[in-house]
Structure formats: structure tokens, C-alpha cells
């Protein structure tokens, strides 16, 4: 595939109409992006086109991403990007794709990393490579002891080990405060004894470490703690779940039976785990938006190309007004969502974490619902354009068939659409009430 760039780097990629964001296609967005972002983008596309996209179908069918892919992603200079800015130099070194300097790295580089990776058109592969790292390691980085960081952060960021986040249970999904997995302090005070089950745990099938939400205190959010659990601890068992999509992500049912976890593996302070979980929720949901909207864009890109060559009733699909109408509705939703995404990302770059937690929790919640509903719409319309090819695994409709199965993985996890929409309005109400009291 040829890449085309003008002298001022304003044009990049294959130039399928709306197949890439506006700044790839000549729109001036210097308030968001600079030369370091353009260099990083080029390196990401080269890597994904060569190492990831050609293998997606095979990895998905095998229900696993090979372990040697993780170190390759680190060596290519982008894997640590998914834990967010600033670049974790202490544990990951200073090599960044495209020759970007650590001090230049920001949240727009992370957006590019996930956006370009998601262009592969497989949620299972994307999650299989980076989702556990993106949501499982930040609690350790932000709240773990220096010893935990030294032991775990480096190996995970370098792709030598895999970490995952274990919160969801058979009886507690979005209602995190009511989780039931327990961690009881041993009589000698040296261990927590963990018992319980976790369900739909991304990367759990092959993870080396689990960042686990447990109940160490009373009912509700004030009794939750986070523990780092190693697969090597006796009593930890996992089995891969058979889901409708995300096959390569290693989604697991995890069981803890009398697992002895040294008290040194407590992340932060006991009974403050709910706060630590909430600390990364904006970032996690923002990541879902990046992925879901690129997948919707993949639906546009593949549908447009297919419509140029497929003929029905003596003319190309693209020459039928109804097909152009479908593409137009897909485009308007994806472009609107991406514009909102870039606006929110700009605020993330400018605000402190404390400011963003208060100001952006509502907008990011609404944006997550917007992105997953846009993805669902585009996946359906793309399937209609592809016809029977979208109902067959592999071949011309490979990405569309797979993405259609993976929509629910973005509409439900990290806060279902219904909860996100409600949260967005409740946050707005709180903001209004705060301002009224000032």
C-alpha cells in the first residue's frame, strides 16, 4: 500500500474519502498536532500495516495473539503509550516511535497509537495487545509501592509480562461498589486470603498479573481495596470464555480459591480501592471512544472501496443513491464523533488530572455512548452494503463480519450506554448546582 504525503505533511494515507481523520486529508489542525505527531503516525502505520493487520484473521481464529508480538510492539516504540502521558521513561526507557522525545509525548500521541492500531479492524486483536496494560497497570503506576512498580511496571511495559484488570464479577458489572470477592487478613497479618470469581476479564487467559478489586472492609465503596495478584500464587485459575466477539483478547473467567497474597501486594491504602478504580475510568472510557470510532471509520473505508467495484443492476453500488445515502449517514456520525473526541483530548492535555476528573467525566461518558452507537450504526450499514460477504468469516468482508460481532464489547464494558448517558446528565446537574452555590 502506498502512502502519500505532501511537503507540509498535510496529506497522509490512502485518501479514501473519510477513511482517515480530517488532519490526514488536508485539514489544518495545528492546534492539536505538530511534527512529532506526524512522525509518530507514520511509524505507527508502517508497523501496523506490516506486523498486525495481515495477521488479524489468523490470530482471531486461533483465539490468541502470539506472545512474541508484545515485545515487538515495545521495540517499535509504542506499547507504553497506552498507559498515557507522561511517557514512563523510568520503566520503559526513552525510545518512542518516530523519534519522538519523551518530553514531547502527550495524549494526542496516545490517541494516534490506538487509532492507528484499531485500523487493523479487530477489536479482539487490539484488546489482546494493549487493553489489559491500559487498564491494569495504571493503578500500580499511580498508587503502588516503589517495590511493586519496580517488579511489575518494567516487564509489562516492555511486553515481557502481561497484566489485566479484574473487577467485573458474575453478580457485579457496572455496579462496582457491590462486588463480592473477599480478601481477609491472615491471623499473622502477613497475607490477604482472597476468595471469589471475576468474569469477562480481558487478557485474563494469559495474564501474568491481575490487578484485583476485593472487599477488605464493610459493604459499599468504602470497603474495596486493590491487590496485585500473580498467576504464580496457588489458587489462581483461569478459563477462556467463548464470547460472540473479541476472540483474540483472552477474555477469561478467573477464580481465586484461598489465594495467599502478601500484604506488600496491596495497591495503595486498604479500603481506598474504589477511588483508585475511578481514577482511571475517564482514561479507559476515552480509549474506548478512540477504538470504537476508528472501527466505525473502517466500516466506511471498506464499504466505500467495495461500493466502487461491486456492480448490481448494471452499475456500481456507489452509483445507487441509496448506497450513497448510507455512506453519508455513516460519515456524518463518525466525523462528528471524532471532532468531539479531539476537543475532549485537547482538554485532557491542558487540564490537570484533578480538573479533568471533575470537568470531563460527564462529557467522556456521553462521548462513549455516542461512539458505541455510531459504531453500531456503521457496522450494520456496512453489513448491508457488503451483503452476504458480511456474513462470512474471512475474505472481502472479513473486517465487517468481525466488527459487527464486536459492537457489544464497546456498548457494555467500561459503563454501559444507559449508565453513561445517565451519568453524563447527572454530572451536568452537579456542575450546575456547584456553580449556583458559588
Tab-separated table of C-alpha atoms in Angstrom:
chain	number	residue	atom	x	y	z
A	1	UNK	CA	0.000	0.000	0.000
A	2	UNK	CA	1.329	3.370	-0.936
A	3	UNK	CA	1.393	6.289	1.471
A	4	UNK	CA	1.207	9.798	0.085
A	5	UNK	CA	2.375	12.889	1.945
A	6	UNK	CA	2.668	16.458	0.711
A	7	UNK	CA	5.704	18.568	1.545
A	8	UNK	CA	3.914	20.109	4.517
A	9	UNK	CA	2.685	16.678	5.655
A	10	UNK	CA	-0.946	17.803	5.414
A	11	UNK	CA	-1.974	14.731	3.389
A	12	UNK	CA	-1.310	11.196	4.577
A	13	UNK	CA	-2.573	7.708	3.865
A	14	UNK	CA	-4.573	6.237	1.017
A	15	UNK	CA	-7.063	9.116	0.745
A	16	UNK	CA	-10.217	7.028	0.721
A	17	UNK	CA	-12.863	9.691	1.384
A	18	UNK	CA	-13.381	9.897	5.173
A	19	UNK	CA	-11.282	6.762	5.592
A	20	UNK	CA	-8.973	8.704	7.919
A	21	UNK	CA	-9.415	11.711	10.231
A	22	UNK	CA	-9.527	15.192	8.731
A	23	UNK	CA	-5.930	16.099	9.515
A	24	UNK	CA	-4.817	13.143	7.370
A	25	UNK	CA	-6.797	14.530	4.436
A	26	UNK	CA	-5.595	18.125	4.241
A	27	UNK	CA	-7.479	19.844	7.072
A	28	UNK	CA	-5.298	22.211	9.101
A	29	UNK	CA	-5.314	21.267	12.786
A	30	UNK	CA	-2.041	22.692	14.085
A	31	UNK	CA	-3.681	23.475	17.427
A	32	UNK	CA	-3.837	19.712	18.034
A	33	UNK	CA	-0.953	18.190	16.083
A	34	UNK	CA	2.683	19.013	15.316
A	35	UNK	CA	5.605	17.356	13.518
A	36	UNK	CA	6.190	14.886	16.358
A	37	UNK	CA	2.623	13.621	15.932
A	38	UNK	CA	3.084	13.267	12.173
A	39	UNK	CA	6.308	11.283	12.615
A	40	UNK	CA	4.679	9.079	15.240
A	41	UNK	CA	1.689	8.499	12.951
A	42	UNK	CA	3.938	7.377	10.087
A	43	UNK	CA	5.797	4.918	12.327
A	44	UNK	CA	2.543	3.520	13.719
A	45	UNK	CA	1.012	2.983	10.297
A	46	UNK	CA	4.121	1.271	8.966
A	47	UNK	CA	4.226	-1.083	11.956
A	48	UNK	CA	0.522	-1.939	11.987
A	49	UNK	CA	0.355	-2.469	8.214
A	50	UNK	CA	3.315	-4.844	8.357
A	51	UNK	CA	3.037	-6.647	11.699
A	52	UNK	CA	-0.611	-6.544	12.780
A	53	UNK	CA	-3.260	-6.209	10.068
A	54	UNK	CA	-2.119	-9.148	7.862
A	55	UNK	CA	-2.321	-11.481	10.882
A	56	UNK	CA	-5.634	-10.414	12.408
A	57	UNK	CA	-7.812	-13.115	10.859
A	58	UNK	CA	-5.431	-15.914	11.835
A	59	UNK	CA	-4.988	-14.630	15.400
A	60	UNK	CA	-8.716	-14.178	15.801
A	61	UNK	CA	-9.441	-17.699	14.598
A	62	UNK	CA	-6.791	-19.072	16.989
A	63	UNK	CA	-8.301	-17.007	19.844
A	64	UNK	CA	-4.894	-15.605	20.807
A	65	UNK	CA	-2.237	-13.038	19.952
A	66	UNK	CA	1.236	-14.686	19.971
A	67	UNK	CA	3.318	-13.652	22.974
A	68	UNK	CA	6.225	-12.513	20.808
A	69	UNK	CA	4.031	-9.698	19.455
A	70	UNK	CA	4.148	-7.795	22.763
A	71	UNK	CA	7.943	-7.252	22.802
A	72	UNK	CA	7.758	-6.278	19.115
A	73	UNK	CA	5.291	-3.541	19.988
A	74	UNK	CA	7.634	-2.272	22.687
A	75	UNK	CA	10.672	-2.416	20.413
A	76	UNK	CA	8.708	-0.462	17.807
A	77	UNK	CA	8.394	2.280	20.415
A	78	UNK	CA	4.687	2.498	21.084
A	79	UNK	CA	3.418	-0.104	23.604
A	80	UNK	CA	3.991	2.080	26.718
A	81	UNK	CA	1.968	4.844	25.045
A	82	UNK	CA	-1.295	3.199	26.093
A	83	UNK	CA	-0.828	3.946	29.806
A	84	UNK	CA	-0.940	7.642	28.977
A	85	UNK	CA	1.233	10.723	29.269
A	86	UNK	CA	3.811	11.408	30.508
A	87	UNK	CA	5.906	8.712	28.837
A	88	UNK	CA	7.024	6.280	31.621
A	89	UNK	CA	10.745	6.714	30.978
A	90	UNK	CA	11.825	5.238	34.313
A	91	UNK	CA	10.344	1.851	33.464
A	92	UNK	CA	10.194	1.873	29.650
A	93	UNK	CA	13.268	3.810	28.540
A	94	UNK	CA	13.179	6.711	26.107
A	95	UNK	CA	12.725	5.047	22.695
A	96	UNK	CA	9.480	6.244	21.110
A	97	UNK	CA	8.238	5.510	17.597
A	98	UNK	CA	9.054	8.159	15.007
A	99	UNK	CA	11.944	9.536	17.033
A	100	UNK	CA	9.571	11.376	19.391
A	101	UNK	CA	11.288	12.637	22.529
A	102	UNK	CA	9.786	11.669	25.908
A	103	UNK	CA	9.193	15.325	26.762
A	104	UNK	CA	7.211	15.734	23.502
A	105	UNK	CA	4.898	12.794	24.164
A	106	UNK	CA	1.320	13.774	25.017
A	107	UNK	CA	-2.228	12.430	24.955
A	108	UNK	CA	-2.542	13.060	21.197
A	109	UNK	CA	0.322	10.618	20.604
A	110	UNK	CA	-1.626	8.063	22.629
A	111	UNK	CA	-4.746	8.804	20.554
A	112	UNK	CA	-2.736	8.188	17.374
A	113	UNK	CA	-1.320	4.923	18.749
A	114	UNK	CA	-4.763	3.478	19.483
A	115	UNK	CA	-6.375	4.943	16.382
A	116	UNK	CA	-3.751	3.506	14.055
A	117	UNK	CA	-3.750	0.150	15.849
A	118	UNK	CA	-7.546	-0.025	15.592
A	119	UNK	CA	-7.305	0.442	11.846
A	120	UNK	CA	-6.488	-3.286	11.759
A	121	UNK	CA	-10.248	-3.846	12.144
A	122	UNK	CA	-10.131	-6.344	15.003
A	123	UNK	CA	-11.250	-5.395	18.498
A	124	UNK	CA	-10.032	-8.762	19.722
A	125	UNK	CA	-6.508	-8.118	18.479
A	126	UNK	CA	-6.472	-4.541	19.781
A	127	UNK	CA	-7.612	-5.656	23.235
A	128	UNK	CA	-5.373	-8.697	23.079
A	129	UNK	CA	-2.302	-6.480	22.667
A	130	UNK	CA	-2.971	-3.435	24.825
A	131	UNK	CA	-6.220	-3.373	26.804
A	132	UNK	CA	-5.004	-5.192	29.899
A	133	UNK	CA	-1.953	-2.946	30.020
A	134	UNK	CA	-4.002	0.225	29.560
A	135	UNK	CA	-6.422	-0.504	32.404
A	136	UNK	CA	-4.468	-2.917	34.620
A	137	UNK	CA	-1.134	-1.146	35.053
A	138	UNK	CA	-2.162	2.480	35.833
A	139	UNK	CA	-3.339	1.638	39.388
A	140	UNK	CA	0.128	0.203	40.069
A	141	UNK	CA	1.879	3.177	38.458
A	142	UNK	CA	-0.206	5.768	40.293
A	143	UNK	CA	-0.750	4.155	43.684
A	144	UNK	CA	1.540	1.121	44.043
A	145	UNK	CA	4.633	0.989	46.218
A	146	UNK	CA	8.045	1.588	44.694
A	147	UNK	CA	8.725	-2.153	45.066
A	148	UNK	CA	5.594	-3.107	43.114
A	149	UNK	CA	6.427	-0.614	40.384
A	150	UNK	CA	9.983	-1.921	40.077
A	151	UNK	CA	8.839	-5.548	39.931
A	152	UNK	CA	5.860	-5.156	37.608
A	153	UNK	CA	5.851	-1.928	35.574
A	154	UNK	CA	9.021	-2.504	33.556
A	155	UNK	CA	8.295	-6.086	32.455
A	156	UNK	CA	4.699	-5.198	31.493
A	157	UNK	CA	5.630	-2.042	29.584
A	158	UNK	CA	8.354	-3.938	27.723
A	159	UNK	CA	5.906	-6.673	26.717
A	160	UNK	CA	7.719	-9.337	28.723
A	161	UNK	CA	4.758	-9.825	31.062
A	162	UNK	CA	1.006	-9.249	30.708
A	163	UNK	CA	-1.222	-7.585	33.289
A	164	UNK	CA	-5.020	-7.308	33.422
A	165	UNK	CA	-7.699	-5.581	35.498
A	166	UNK	CA	-10.044	-7.902	37.386
A	167	UNK	CA	-13.090	-6.007	38.644
A	168	UNK	CA	-16.241	-7.385	36.989
A	169	UNK	CA	-17.929	-10.371	38.662
A	170	UNK	CA	-20.833	-12.665	37.781
A	171	UNK	CA	-23.037	-10.506	40.028
A	172	UNK	CA	-21.379	-7.085	39.761
A	173	UNK	CA	-20.660	-5.289	36.498
A	174	UNK	CA	-21.232	-1.545	36.316
A	175	UNK	CA	-22.260	-1.693	39.991
A	176	UNK	CA	-18.637	-1.886	41.143
A	177	UNK	CA	-19.390	-0.884	44.745
A	178	UNK	CA	-21.242	-4.157	45.338
A	179	UNK	CA	-18.533	-6.618	44.308
A	180	UNK	CA	-18.294	-9.787	46.413
A	181	UNK	CA	-14.711	-11.109	46.083
A	182	UNK	CA	-13.182	-11.028	49.570
A	183	UNK	CA	-9.663	-10.537	50.914
A	184	UNK	CA	-9.343	-11.441	54.589
A	185	UNK	CA	-6.219	-10.622	56.549
A	186	UNK	CA	-4.462	-13.753	57.877
A	187	UNK	CA	-4.007	-14.221	61.633
A	188	UNK	CA	-0.314	-13.332	61.424
A	189	UNK	CA	-1.120	-10.206	59.394
A	190	UNK	CA	1.265	-11.169	56.591
A	191	UNK	CA	-1.199	-12.170	53.859
A	192	UNK	CA	-4.597	-11.438	52.424
A	193	UNK	CA	-6.606	-14.593	51.719
A	194	UNK	CA	-8.549	-13.974	48.517
A	195	UNK	CA	-11.704	-15.842	47.534
A	196	UNK	CA	-14.101	-15.077	44.710
A	197	UNK	CA	-14.749	-15.045	40.987
A	198	UNK	CA	-14.176	-12.499	38.225
A	199	UNK	CA	-15.843	-12.639	34.826
A	200	UNK	CA	-15.179	-11.157	31.356
A	201	UNK	CA	-11.590	-10.277	32.308
A	202	UNK	CA	-9.740	-9.027	29.229
A	203	UNK	CA	-6.314	-10.718	28.822
A	204	UNK	CA	-7.069	-12.861	31.875
A	205	UNK	CA	-6.494	-16.102	29.956
A	206	UNK	CA	-2.773	-15.452	29.600
A	207	UNK	CA	-2.078	-12.639	32.105
A	208	UNK	CA	0.876	-12.942	34.466
A	209	UNK	CA	-0.550	-10.357	36.884
A	210	UNK	CA	-4.059	-9.408	37.963
A	211	UNK	CA	-4.981	-6.028	39.458
A	212	UNK	CA	-7.894	-7.293	41.533
A	213	UNK	CA	-10.709	-5.387	43.238
A	214	UNK	CA	-11.530	-7.111	46.532
A	215	UNK	CA	-13.622	-6.456	49.594
A	216	UNK	CA	-11.453	-5.883	52.661
A	217	UNK	CA	-13.962	-3.841	54.648
A	218	UNK	CA	-17.692	-3.316	55.016
A	219	UNK	CA	-20.369	-3.040	52.322
A	220	UNK	CA	-20.300	-0.457	49.572
A	221	UNK	CA	-17.490	1.521	48.002
A	222	UNK	CA	-15.695	2.227	51.284
A	223	UNK	CA	-14.797	-1.424	51.789
A	224	UNK	CA	-12.974	-2.040	48.495
A	225	UNK	CA	-9.220	-2.456	48.054
A	226	UNK	CA	-6.925	-3.284	45.132
A	227	UNK	CA	-4.450	-6.142	45.287
A	228	UNK	CA	-1.843	-7.231	42.777
A	229	UNK	CA	-2.119	-10.992	42.349
A	230	UNK	CA	0.440	-13.104	40.495
A	231	UNK	CA	-0.637	-16.094	38.440
A	232	UNK	CA	2.106	-17.995	40.273
A	233	UNK	CA	0.187	-17.763	43.552
A	234	UNK	CA	-1.520	-21.021	44.462
A	235	UNK	CA	-5.295	-20.994	43.997
A	236	UNK	CA	-5.456	-18.803	40.880
A	237	UNK	CA	-7.174	-20.410	37.900
A	238	UNK	CA	-8.491	-19.087	34.589
A	239	UNK	CA	-10.508	-20.407	31.686
A	240	UNK	CA	-11.124	-18.681	28.395
A	241	UNK	CA	-14.678	-17.550	27.786
A	242	UNK	CA	-16.396	-18.062	24.452
A	243	UNK	CA	-17.838	-14.670	23.541
A	244	UNK	CA	-19.567	-13.535	20.353
A	245	UNK	CA	-16.563	-11.354	19.509
A	246	UNK	CA	-13.161	-10.169	20.750
A	247	UNK	CA	-11.853	-13.698	20.285
A	248	UNK	CA	-8.147	-12.858	20.410
A	249	UNK	CA	-8.425	-10.817	23.615
A	250	UNK	CA	-8.109	-13.734	26.032
A	251	UNK	CA	-11.339	-12.909	27.867
A	252	UNK	CA	-11.409	-15.080	30.980
A	253	UNK	CA	-13.392	-16.350	33.918
A	254	UNK	CA	-11.000	-16.075	36.857
A	255	UNK	CA	-11.318	-17.980	40.121
A	256	UNK	CA	-9.467	-17.225	43.360
A	257	UNK	CA	-9.558	-20.012	45.952
A	258	UNK	CA	-7.786	-19.272	49.241
A	259	UNK	CA	-5.080	-17.335	47.389
A	260	UNK	CA	-2.416	-16.070	49.796
A	261	UNK	CA	-1.345	-12.600	48.702
A	262	UNK	CA	1.470	-10.906	50.650
A	263	UNK	CA	0.305	-7.661	52.273
A	264	UNK	CA	3.081	-5.915	50.337
A	265	UNK	CA	0.973	-6.527	47.207
A	266	UNK	CA	-1.727	-4.153	48.436
A	267	UNK	CA	-2.006	-1.273	45.972
A	268	UNK	CA	-2.144	1.979	47.917
A	269	UNK	CA	-4.178	2.051	51.137
A	270	UNK	CA	-6.704	-0.538	52.299
A	271	UNK	CA	-10.358	0.322	51.615
A	272	UNK	CA	-9.422	3.099	49.168
A	273	UNK	CA	-9.645	0.872	46.109
A	274	UNK	CA	-12.849	2.379	44.747
A	275	UNK	CA	-11.107	5.749	44.489
A	276	UNK	CA	-8.210	4.130	42.612
A	277	UNK	CA	-10.609	2.410	40.216
A	278	UNK	CA	-12.400	5.682	39.490
A	279	UNK	CA	-9.066	7.452	38.932
A	280	UNK	CA	-8.545	5.706	35.580
A	281	UNK	CA	-12.153	5.435	34.398
A	282	UNK	CA	-12.061	8.621	32.269
A	283	UNK	CA	-8.909	7.383	30.568
A	284	UNK	CA	-10.336	3.912	29.994
A	285	UNK	CA	-13.586	5.233	28.527
A	286	UNK	CA	-11.722	7.749	26.376
A	287	UNK	CA	-9.705	4.818	24.984
A	288	UNK	CA	-12.934	3.012	24.107
A	289	UNK	CA	-14.052	6.088	22.168
A	290	UNK	CA	-10.833	6.142	20.118
A	291	UNK	CA	-11.159	2.464	19.252
A	292	UNK	CA	-14.900	2.395	18.538
A	293	UNK	CA	-14.821	5.429	16.267
A	294	UNK	CA	-11.871	4.089	14.247
A	295	UNK	CA	-13.737	0.801	13.837
A	296	UNK	CA	-16.728	2.784	12.555
A	297	UNK	CA	-14.336	4.535	10.171
A	298	UNK	CA	-13.008	1.152	8.988
A	299	UNK	CA	-16.604	0.318	8.092
A	300	UNK	CA	-16.740	3.478	5.962
A	301	UNK	CA	-13.373	2.816	4.322
A	302	UNK	CA	-14.103	-0.800	3.402
A	303	UNK	CA	-17.684	-0.033	2.319
A	304	UNK	CA	-16.612	2.806	0.027
A	305	UNK	CA	-13.961	0.689	-1.665
A	306	UNK	CA	-16.322	-2.235	-2.094
A	307	UNK	CA	-19.047	0.029	-3.493
A	308	UNK	CA	-16.630	1.239	-6.189
A	309	UNK	CA	-16.078	-2.240	-7.612
A	310	UNK	CA	-19.252	-4.219	-6.892
A	311	UNK	CA	-21.874	-3.970	-9.639
A	312	UNK	CA	-25.613	-4.609	-9.374
A	313	UNK	CA	-28.308	-3.990	-11.979
A	314	UNK	CA	-25.705	-2.885	-14.464
A	315	UNK	CA	-23.951	-0.224	-12.387
A	316	UNK	CA	-21.609	0.154	-9.448
A	317	UNK	CA	-23.028	0.141	-5.934
A	318	UNK	CA	-21.697	3.663	-5.416
A	319	UNK	CA	-23.899	4.832	-8.311
A	320	UNK	CA	-27.064	3.820	-6.442
A	321	UNK	CA	-28.416	6.771	-4.411
A	322	UNK	CA	-29.416	4.512	-1.523
A	323	UNK	CA	-25.794	3.362	-1.057
A	324	UNK	CA	-24.509	6.933	-1.121
A	325	UNK	CA	-27.147	7.802	1.472
A	326	UNK	CA	-25.906	5.023	3.739
A	327	UNK	CA	-22.316	6.210	3.405
A	328	UNK	CA	-23.337	9.810	4.059
A	329	UNK	CA	-25.077	8.924	7.322
A	330	UNK	CA	-22.061	6.861	8.397
A	331	UNK	CA	-19.665	9.709	7.607
A	332	UNK	CA	-21.608	12.455	9.377
A	333	UNK	CA	-21.719	10.469	12.605
A	334	UNK	CA	-18.066	9.384	12.549
A	335	UNK	CA	-16.785	12.871	11.729
A	336	UNK	CA	-18.922	14.484	14.439
A	337	UNK	CA	-17.735	11.941	16.997
A	338	UNK	CA	-14.092	12.428	16.044
A	339	UNK	CA	-14.371	16.204	16.297
A	340	UNK	CA	-15.788	15.837	19.814
A	341	UNK	CA	-13.043	13.328	20.633
A	342	UNK	CA	-10.303	15.731	19.568
A	343	UNK	CA	-11.899	18.548	21.548
A	344	UNK	CA	-12.037	16.410	24.710
A	345	UNK	CA	-8.472	15.188	24.101
A	346	UNK	CA	-7.295	18.794	23.878
A	347	UNK	CA	-8.924	19.467	27.268
A	348	UNK	CA	-7.204	16.386	28.707
A	349	UNK	CA	-3.874	17.747	27.507
A	350	UNK	CA	-4.483	21.165	29.066
A	351	UNK	CA	-6.112	20.175	32.364
A	352	UNK	CA	-4.633	18.601	35.459
A	353	UNK	CA	-5.924	15.124	36.280
A	354	UNK	CA	-7.955	16.588	39.151
A	355	UNK	CA	-9.606	19.170	36.869
A	356	UNK	CA	-10.340	16.591	34.182
A	357	UNK	CA	-11.847	14.160	36.683
A	358	UNK	CA	-14.470	16.738	37.611
A	359	UNK	CA	-14.958	18.582	34.330
A	360	UNK	CA	-14.686	15.786	31.760
A	361	UNK	CA	-16.326	12.798	33.469
A	362	UNK	CA	-19.739	13.747	32.067
A	363	UNK	CA	-18.653	14.619	28.523
A	364	UNK	CA	-16.498	11.487	28.243
A	365	UNK	CA	-19.423	9.346	29.425
A	366	UNK	CA	-21.700	10.859	26.786
A	367	UNK	CA	-18.964	10.566	24.177
A	368	UNK	CA	-18.509	6.870	24.937
A	369	UNK	CA	-22.205	6.267	24.276
A	370	UNK	CA	-22.002	8.393	21.126
A	371	UNK	CA	-19.025	6.374	19.855
A	372	UNK	CA	-20.507	2.938	20.522
A	373	UNK	CA	-23.853	3.865	18.950
A	374	UNK	CA	-22.041	5.309	15.936
A	375	UNK	CA	-20.006	2.113	15.680
A	376	UNK	CA	-23.167	0.001	15.846
A	377	UNK	CA	-24.863	2.070	13.135
A	378	UNK	CA	-21.849	1.897	10.823
A	379	UNK	CA	-21.329	-1.827	11.344
A	380	UNK	CA	-24.944	-2.500	10.390
A	381	UNK	CA	-24.888	-0.236	7.337
A	382	UNK	CA	-21.581	-1.704	6.182
A	383	UNK	CA	-23.055	-5.201	6.511
A	384	UNK	CA	-25.980	-4.155	4.311
A	385	UNK	CA	-23.591	-2.771	1.690
A	386	UNK	CA	-21.468	-5.931	1.695
A	387	UNK	CA	-24.474	-8.227	1.674
A	388	UNK	CA	-23.660	-11.924	2.029
A	389	UNK	CA	-19.929	-11.208	2.274
A	390	UNK	CA	-20.548	-9.640	5.699
A	391	UNK	CA	-21.979	-12.939	6.900
A	392	UNK	CA	-18.886	-14.972	6.020
A	393	UNK	CA	-15.703	-15.183	8.079
A	394	UNK	CA	-12.614	-14.209	6.082
A	395	UNK	CA	-12.459	-12.892	2.546
A	396	UNK	CA	-13.550	-9.473	1.316
A	397	UNK	CA	-15.996	-8.917	4.166
A	398	UNK	CA	-13.637	-10.125	6.901
A	399	UNK	CA	-13.422	-6.882	8.859
A	400	UNK	CA	-17.116	-6.083	8.585
A	401	UNK	CA	-18.231	-9.542	9.721
A	402	UNK	CA	-15.864	-9.401	12.691
A	403	UNK	CA	-16.640	-5.833	13.721
A	404	UNK	CA	-20.385	-6.493	13.582
A	405	UNK	CA	-19.853	-9.167	16.249
A	406	UNK	CA	-17.725	-6.861	18.379
A	407	UNK	CA	-20.079	-3.884	18.767
A	408	UNK	CA	-21.456	-5.076	22.117
A	409	UNK	CA	-17.926	-5.094	23.581
A	410	UNK	CA	-17.952	-1.313	23.274
A	411	UNK	CA	-21.598	-0.688	24.176
A	412	UNK	CA	-21.461	-2.580	27.510
A	413	UNK	CA	-17.991	-2.757	29.182
A	414	UNK	CA	-16.469	0.261	30.983
A	415	UNK	CA	-20.000	1.503	31.625
A	416	UNK	CA	-22.997	0.526	29.514
A	417	UNK	CA	-24.565	3.077	27.193
A	418	UNK	CA	-27.537	3.561	29.500
A	419	UNK	CA	-25.360	4.235	32.535
A	420	UNK	CA	-23.043	6.513	30.545
A	421	UNK	CA	-25.929	8.603	29.227
A	422	UNK	CA	-27.442	8.949	32.688
A	423	UNK	CA	-24.065	9.741	34.253
A	424	UNK	CA	-23.417	12.445	31.674
A	425	UNK	CA	-26.604	14.301	32.634
A	426	UNK	CA	-26.169	13.731	36.384
A	427	UNK	CA	-22.665	15.198	36.180
A	428	UNK	CA	-24.055	18.235	34.374
A	429	UNK	CA	-26.671	18.681	37.103
A	430	UNK	CA	-23.981	18.539	39.789
A	431	UNK	CA	-21.898	21.131	37.967
A	432	UNK	CA	-24.887	23.462	37.742
A	433	UNK	CA	-25.620	23.030	41.450
A	434	UNK	CA	-21.983	23.754	42.359
A	435	UNK	CA	-21.956	26.929	40.323
A	436	UNK	CA	-25.234	28.083	41.887
A	437	UNK	CA	-23.661	27.819	45.360
A	438	UNK	CA	-20.584	29.833	44.413
